[in-house]
Coordinates of C-alpha atoms and ligand atoms in Angstrom, one line a residue:
X1 CA 71.4 -44.0 -22.3
X2 CA 73.4 -42.8 -19.4
X3 CA 74.9 -45.9 -17.7
X4 CA 78.0 -44.2 -16.1
X5 CA 76.5 -43.3 -12.7
X6 CA 75.8 -46.9 -11.5
X7 CA 75.5 -50.3 -12.9
X8 CA 71.9 -50.8 -14.1
X9 CA 70.2 -54.2 -14.5
X10 CA 68.6 -55.4 -17.8
X11 CA 66.8 -58.6 -18.2
X12 CA 66.9 -60.0 -21.7
X13 CA 65.1 -63.1 -23.0
X14 CA 66.3 -64.9 -26.1
X15 CA 69.9 -63.8 -25.3
X16 CA 71.4 -67.0 -26.8
X17 CA 71.6 -65.7 -30.4
X18 CA 70.9 -62.8 -32.8
X19 CA 69.5 -59.6 -31.5
X20 CA 69.2 -60.8 -28.0
X21 CA 72.9 -61.8 -27.9
X22 CA 74.0 -58.6 -29.5
X23 CA 72.0 -56.6 -27.0
X24 CA 73.4 -58.7 -24.2
X25 CA 77.0 -58.0 -25.3
X26 CA 76.5 -54.3 -26.0
X27 CA 74.8 -53.7 -22.5
X28 CA 77.7 -55.9 -20.7
X29 CA 80.2 -53.6 -22.9
X30 CA 78.5 -50.4 -21.4
X31 CA 78.9 -51.9 -17.7
X32 CA 75.4 -53.0 -17.2
X33 CA 74.6 -56.2 -15.3
X34 CA 72.5 -58.5 -17.6
X35 CA 70.1 -61.3 -16.4
X36 CA 69.3 -63.7 -19.2
X37 CA 66.4 -65.9 -19.6
X38 CA 67.1 -68.4 -22.4
X39 CA 66.1 -71.9 -23.5
X40 CA 69.6 -72.6 -24.9
X41 CA 72.8 -71.8 -23.1
X42 CA 74.8 -68.6 -23.9
X43 CA 77.8 -69.1 -26.1
X44 CA 80.5 -70.7 -23.8
X45 CA 83.6 -69.4 -25.5
X46 CA 82.9 -65.6 -25.8
X47 CA 85.5 -63.9 -23.6
X48 CA 83.4 -60.9 -22.8
X49 CA 80.5 -63.1 -21.7
X50 CA 83.0 -65.2 -19.7
X51 CA 84.5 -62.2 -17.8
X52 CA 81.1 -60.6 -17.0
X53 CA 79.9 -64.0 -15.6
X54 CA 83.0 -64.0 -13.4
X55 CA 82.3 -60.6 -12.2
X56 CA 78.7 -61.5 -11.4
X57 CA 77.4 -59.1 -14.0
X58 CA 76.0 -61.8 -16.3
X59 CA 73.4 -64.0 -14.5
X60 CA 71.8 -66.8 -16.4
X61 CA 68.3 -68.3 -16.1
X62 CA 66.7 -70.9 -18.2
X63 CA 63.2 -71.7 -19.5
X64 CA 61.3 -72.8 -22.5
X65 CA 58.8 -70.2 -23.1
X66 CA 56.4 -72.8 -24.7
X67 CA 56.2 -74.3 -21.2
X68 CA 54.3 -71.8 -19.1
X69 CA 54.7 -73.9 -15.9
X70 CA 58.5 -74.0 -16.2
X71 CA 58.5 -70.3 -17.0
X72 CA 56.6 -69.5 -13.8
X73 CA 59.2 -71.2 -11.8
X74 CA 62.0 -69.5 -13.6
X75 CA 60.1 -66.1 -13.0
X76 CA 59.9 -66.8 -9.3
X77 CA 63.6 -67.3 -9.0
X78 CA 64.3 -64.2 -11.1
X79 CA 61.8 -62.1 -9.1
X80 CA 63.6 -63.2 -5.8
X81 CA 67.0 -62.7 -7.0
X82 CA 66.7 -59.4 -8.9
X83 CA 64.8 -57.0 -6.8
X84 CA 65.6 -54.2 -9.1
X85 CA 65.3 -54.6 -12.9
X86 CA 65.9 -51.3 -14.9
X87 CA 65.1 -52.5 -18.3
X88 CA 63.2 -55.7 -19.3
X89 CA 63.4 -56.8 -23.0
X90 CA 61.2 -59.5 -24.1
X91 CA 63.2 -60.3 -27.1
X92 CA 62.8 -64.1 -27.6
X93 CA 60.6 -65.0 -30.5
X94 CA 59.9 -67.8 -32.9
X95 CA 59.1 -68.1 -36.6
X96 CA 58.5 -71.7 -37.8
X97 CA 58.0 -73.4 -41.1
X98 CA 54.7 -75.0 -39.8
X99 CA 52.3 -74.8 -36.8
X100 CA 53.5 -76.6 -33.7
X101 CA 51.6 -77.3 -30.5
X102 CA 53.1 -75.9 -27.3
X103 CA 52.6 -77.6 -23.9
X104 CA 49.2 -75.9 -23.7
X105 CA 48.0 -77.4 -26.9
X106 CA 48.0 -73.8 -28.4
X107 CA 50.3 -72.9 -31.3
X108 CA 53.9 -72.1 -30.4
X109 CA 53.7 -68.8 -32.2
X110 CA 51.0 -67.7 -29.8
X111 CA 52.5 -69.1 -26.6
X112 CA 56.0 -67.9 -27.1
X113 CA 55.5 -64.7 -29.1
X114 CA 52.3 -63.4 -27.5
X115 CA 51.6 -65.0 -24.0
X116 CA 55.0 -65.6 -22.5
X117 CA 56.0 -61.9 -22.9
X118 CA 52.8 -61.0 -21.1
X119 CA 53.5 -63.5 -18.3
X120 CA 57.1 -62.2 -18.0
X121 CA 56.2 -58.5 -17.9
X122 CA 53.4 -59.1 -15.4
X123 CA 55.5 -61.2 -13.2
X124 CA 58.5 -58.7 -13.2
X125 CA 56.7 -55.3 -13.4
X126 CA 57.0 -54.8 -9.7
X127 CA 60.8 -55.4 -10.0
X128 CA 61.0 -53.0 -13.0
X129 CA 59.0 -50.4 -11.0
X130 CA 61.8 -50.4 -8.4
X131 CA 64.4 -49.7 -11.2
X132 CA 65.6 -46.5 -12.5
X133 CA 64.7 -46.7 -16.1
X134 CA 61.6 -48.6 -15.5
X135 CA 61.0 -49.7 -19.1
X136 CA 59.7 -52.8 -20.6
X137 CA 60.4 -53.4 -24.3
X138 CA 58.7 -56.1 -26.4
X139 CA 60.5 -57.0 -29.6
X140 CA 57.9 -57.1 -32.2
X141 CA 58.1 -57.1 -36.0
X142 CA 57.1 -54.9 -39.0
X143 CA 55.6 -58.0 -40.4
X144 CA 52.5 -56.9 -38.3
X145 CA 51.8 -54.2 -40.7
X146 CA 50.9 -56.8 -43.5
X147 CA 48.1 -58.5 -41.4
X148 CA 44.8 -57.8 -43.0
X149 CA 42.6 -59.8 -40.7
X150 CA 43.3 -60.8 -37.0
X151 CA 41.7 -64.2 -36.2
X152 CA 42.6 -64.9 -32.6
X153 CA 41.3 -68.5 -32.7
X154 CA 43.1 -69.1 -35.9
X155 CA 46.2 -67.7 -34.2
X156 CA 45.9 -70.0 -31.2
X157 CA 44.9 -73.1 -33.1
X158 CA 45.9 -72.7 -36.9
X159 CA 44.0 -74.5 -39.6
X160 CA 46.1 -73.0 -42.3
X161 CA 49.8 -71.7 -42.4
X162 CA 51.8 -69.2 -44.3
X163 CA 55.4 -68.6 -43.4
X164 CA 56.2 -65.1 -41.8
X165 CA 53.0 -63.4 -42.9
X166 CA 50.6 -65.7 -41.3
X167 CA 50.9 -67.0 -37.6
X168 CA 54.2 -65.0 -37.0
X169 CA 53.0 -61.7 -38.3
X170 CA 49.7 -62.1 -36.5
X171 CA 51.4 -63.1 -33.2
X172 CA 53.5 -59.9 -33.4
X173 CA 50.5 -57.8 -34.2
X174 CA 48.8 -59.4 -31.0
X175 CA 51.9 -58.6 -29.0
X176 CA 52.0 -55.0 -30.1
X177 CA 48.2 -54.7 -29.4
X178 CA 48.3 -55.9 -25.7
X179 CA 51.5 -53.8 -25.3
X180 CA 49.5 -50.7 -26.2
X181 CA 46.8 -51.6 -23.8
X182 CA 48.9 -52.7 -20.9
X183 CA 51.1 -49.8 -21.1
X184 CA 48.2 -47.7 -19.9
X185 CA 47.6 -50.0 -16.9
X186 CA 51.1 -50.3 -15.5
X187 CA 51.7 -48.7 -12.2
X188 CA 54.7 -47.0 -10.7
X189 CA 55.8 -45.0 -13.8
X190 CA 56.7 -48.2 -15.7
X191 CA 56.8 -47.5 -19.5
X192 CA 56.1 -50.3 -22.1
X193 CA 56.6 -50.2 -25.8
X194 CA 57.0 -52.6 -28.7
X195 CA 59.7 -52.2 -31.3
X196 CA 60.8 -53.7 -34.6
X197 CA 64.5 -54.2 -34.6
X198 CA 64.7 -54.1 -38.5
X199 CA 66.2 -56.7 -40.7
X200 CA 68.9 -58.6 -39.1
X201 CA 70.9 -61.7 -40.2
X202 CA 70.1 -64.1 -37.4
X203 CA 69.5 -67.9 -37.1
X204 CA 65.7 -67.0 -37.3
X205 CA 66.0 -65.0 -40.6
X206 CA 68.3 -67.8 -42.1
X207 CA 65.8 -70.5 -40.8
X208 CA 63.1 -72.5 -42.4
X209 CA 60.5 -70.2 -41.1
X210 CA 61.4 -67.6 -43.8
X211 CA 59.9 -67.7 -47.3
X212 CA 62.7 -69.0 -49.7
X213 CA 62.6 -65.9 -51.7
X214 CA 63.4 -63.8 -48.7
X215 CA 65.9 -66.3 -47.1
X216 CA 68.2 -66.0 -50.1
X217 CA 68.2 -62.1 -49.5
X218 CA 69.3 -62.4 -46.0
X219 CA 73.1 -62.6 -46.3
X220 CA 72.9 -59.8 -48.8
X221 CA 70.5 -57.4 -47.3
X222 CA 70.0 -58.1 -43.7
X223 CA 72.3 -56.4 -41.2
X224 CA 74.5 -57.5 -38.3
X225 CA 72.2 -58.1 -35.3
X226 CA 74.1 -55.3 -33.4
X227 CA 71.9 -52.9 -35.6
X228 CA 68.8 -54.5 -34.3
X229 CA 70.1 -54.3 -30.8
X230 CA 70.6 -50.5 -31.3
X231 CA 67.0 -50.1 -32.5
X232 CA 65.7 -51.9 -29.5
X233 CA 67.8 -49.9 -27.0
X234 CA 66.7 -46.7 -28.7
X235 CA 62.9 -47.5 -28.0
X236 CA 64.0 -47.1 -24.3
X237 CA 64.8 -43.6 -24.8
X238 CA 62.7 -40.9 -22.9
X239 CA 59.9 -38.9 -24.6
X240 CA 58.4 -41.7 -26.6
X241 CA 54.6 -42.3 -26.2
X242 CA 53.6 -45.1 -23.9
X243 CA 52.4 -48.4 -25.6
X244 CA 53.9 -47.1 -29.0
X245 CA 55.1 -49.6 -31.5
X246 CA 58.5 -48.2 -32.8
X247 CA 59.3 -48.9 -36.5
X248 CA 62.4 -47.5 -37.9
X249 CA 62.9 -45.7 -34.8
X250 CA 59.6 -43.7 -34.8
X251 CA 56.1 -44.6 -33.6
X252 CA 54.0 -46.3 -36.2
X253 CA 50.2 -46.9 -36.5
X254 CA 49.3 -50.4 -35.2
X255 CA 46.7 -52.0 -37.5
X256 CA 43.4 -53.2 -35.8
X257 CA 44.2 -51.0 -32.8
X258 CA 40.5 -50.9 -31.9
X259 CA 41.1 -54.6 -30.8
X260 CA 43.8 -53.8 -28.4
X261 CA 41.7 -54.3 -25.2
X262 CA 40.2 -57.7 -26.6
X263 CA 43.7 -59.1 -27.1
X264 CA 45.0 -57.8 -23.8
X265 CA 41.9 -59.3 -21.9
X266 CA 42.3 -62.6 -23.8
X267 CA 46.1 -62.8 -23.0
X268 CA 45.5 -61.8 -19.4
X269 CA 42.9 -64.4 -19.0
X270 CA 45.2 -67.2 -20.4
X271 CA 48.0 -66.2 -18.3
X272 CA 45.8 -66.9 -15.2
Ligands
LIG301 N1 66.0 -60.7 -37.3 C1 65.1 -60.0 -37.9 O1 65.2 -59.5 -39.0 C2 63.9 -59.7 -37.0 C3 62.9 -58.8 -37.6 C4 61.8 -58.5 -36.9 C5 61.7 -59.0 -35.6 N2 62.5 -59.8 -35.0 C6 62.3 -60.4 -33.7 O2 63.6 -60.1 -33.0 C7 63.6 -61.1 -31.9 C8 65.0 -62.0 -32.1 O3 65.0 -62.7 -33.1 P1 66.3 -63.1 -34.0 O4 66.2 -62.5 -35.2 O5 67.5 -62.4 -33.0 O6 66.3 -64.5 -34.0 P2 67.1 -65.6 -33.1 O7 68.6 -65.5 -33.2 O8 66.6 -66.9 -33.6 O9 66.8 -65.4 -31.6 C9 65.4 -65.9 -31.1 C10 65.7 -66.2 -29.7 O10 64.4 -66.7 -29.0 C11 64.6 -67.8 -28.4 N3 63.4 -68.6 -28.4 C12 62.8 -69.2 -29.5 N4 61.8 -70.0 -29.0 C13 61.9 -70.1 -27.6 C14 61.3 -70.9 -26.6 N5 60.3 -71.7 -26.9 N6 61.8 -70.6 -25.3 C15 62.7 -69.8 -25.0 N7 63.4 -69.1 -25.9 C16 63.0 -69.2 -27.3 C17 65.7 -68.5 -29.1 O11 66.2 -69.6 -28.2 P3 67.0 -70.8 -28.9 O12 68.4 -70.4 -29.1 O13 66.9 -71.7 -27.8 O14 66.2 -71.2 -30.1 C18 66.7 -67.3 -29.5 O15 67.4 -67.0 -28.2 C19 62.5 -62.1 -32.1 O16 61.3 -61.7 -31.3 C20 62.0 -61.8 -33.5 O17 60.7 -62.2 -33.8 C21 63.7 -60.2 -35.8

């Protein structure tokens, strides 16, 4: 991506660790300005982050994506402060070891992984339309390829739970489905895609939400999150189909694609 002519602006959610932090660091190194939206603070003792902060190229905002009211307030602030956003990356995501209710009463996997990215994309699409790259990327997962049945009621209010291949995988499928639908509706030449960052060694993949057999393989087989950041950025390149799900750098078939409008309309109605 050409970043030499001017300083483009990216918004990255979940920039406090893992892929989001690697992406933020890379963009800053390439002289982008980065607006972060995080729940936890960014690392305090990283010299590159500190330098970018001092230059005004790193601007931090905070919200818990499981609290949609707080999120709406943060988005109002960002929309006013950042009239032009070139690239929006909905990277924040969660994979837990059990269902957990968000402020809405729905499961956190749904509110954080499915609904919040929609709320963010919709609120900031006008700012993205004023940017140069005009791209929104939603960080999804190849776990979605394993979803045999998509039960939206079960996703919102689970009665059973399986690590990684249950609520998490279904939430990423729902994310890629609404992305496919919304991509066709966006005005102003804004492009939207979802992308799997590949297998990265991060707090999420080392965490309790991973099945034990896979967690032991993470330090051995999973890569530094800078590889995931590169995969995500690659999904912003030109010439890719609108609404595509990028897996290993290429558009991949999204299961249950005939349900894309239904998922989009559900998410749109819940977003208010
Ligand atoms: N790592 C992989 O192999 C892999 C594979 C496929 C897809 N992904 C996807 O890649 C993205 C990044 O994950 P990662 O692996 O880099 O994991 P990570 O290091 O755990 O990063 C997840 C980020 O999401 C944030 N987040 C979680 N819940 C939140 C909430 N309620 N409100 C606001 N922020 C919240 C976390 O913030 P806190 O620091 O406050 O918790 C953190 O910054 C996720 O969407 C994940 O599903 C990862």
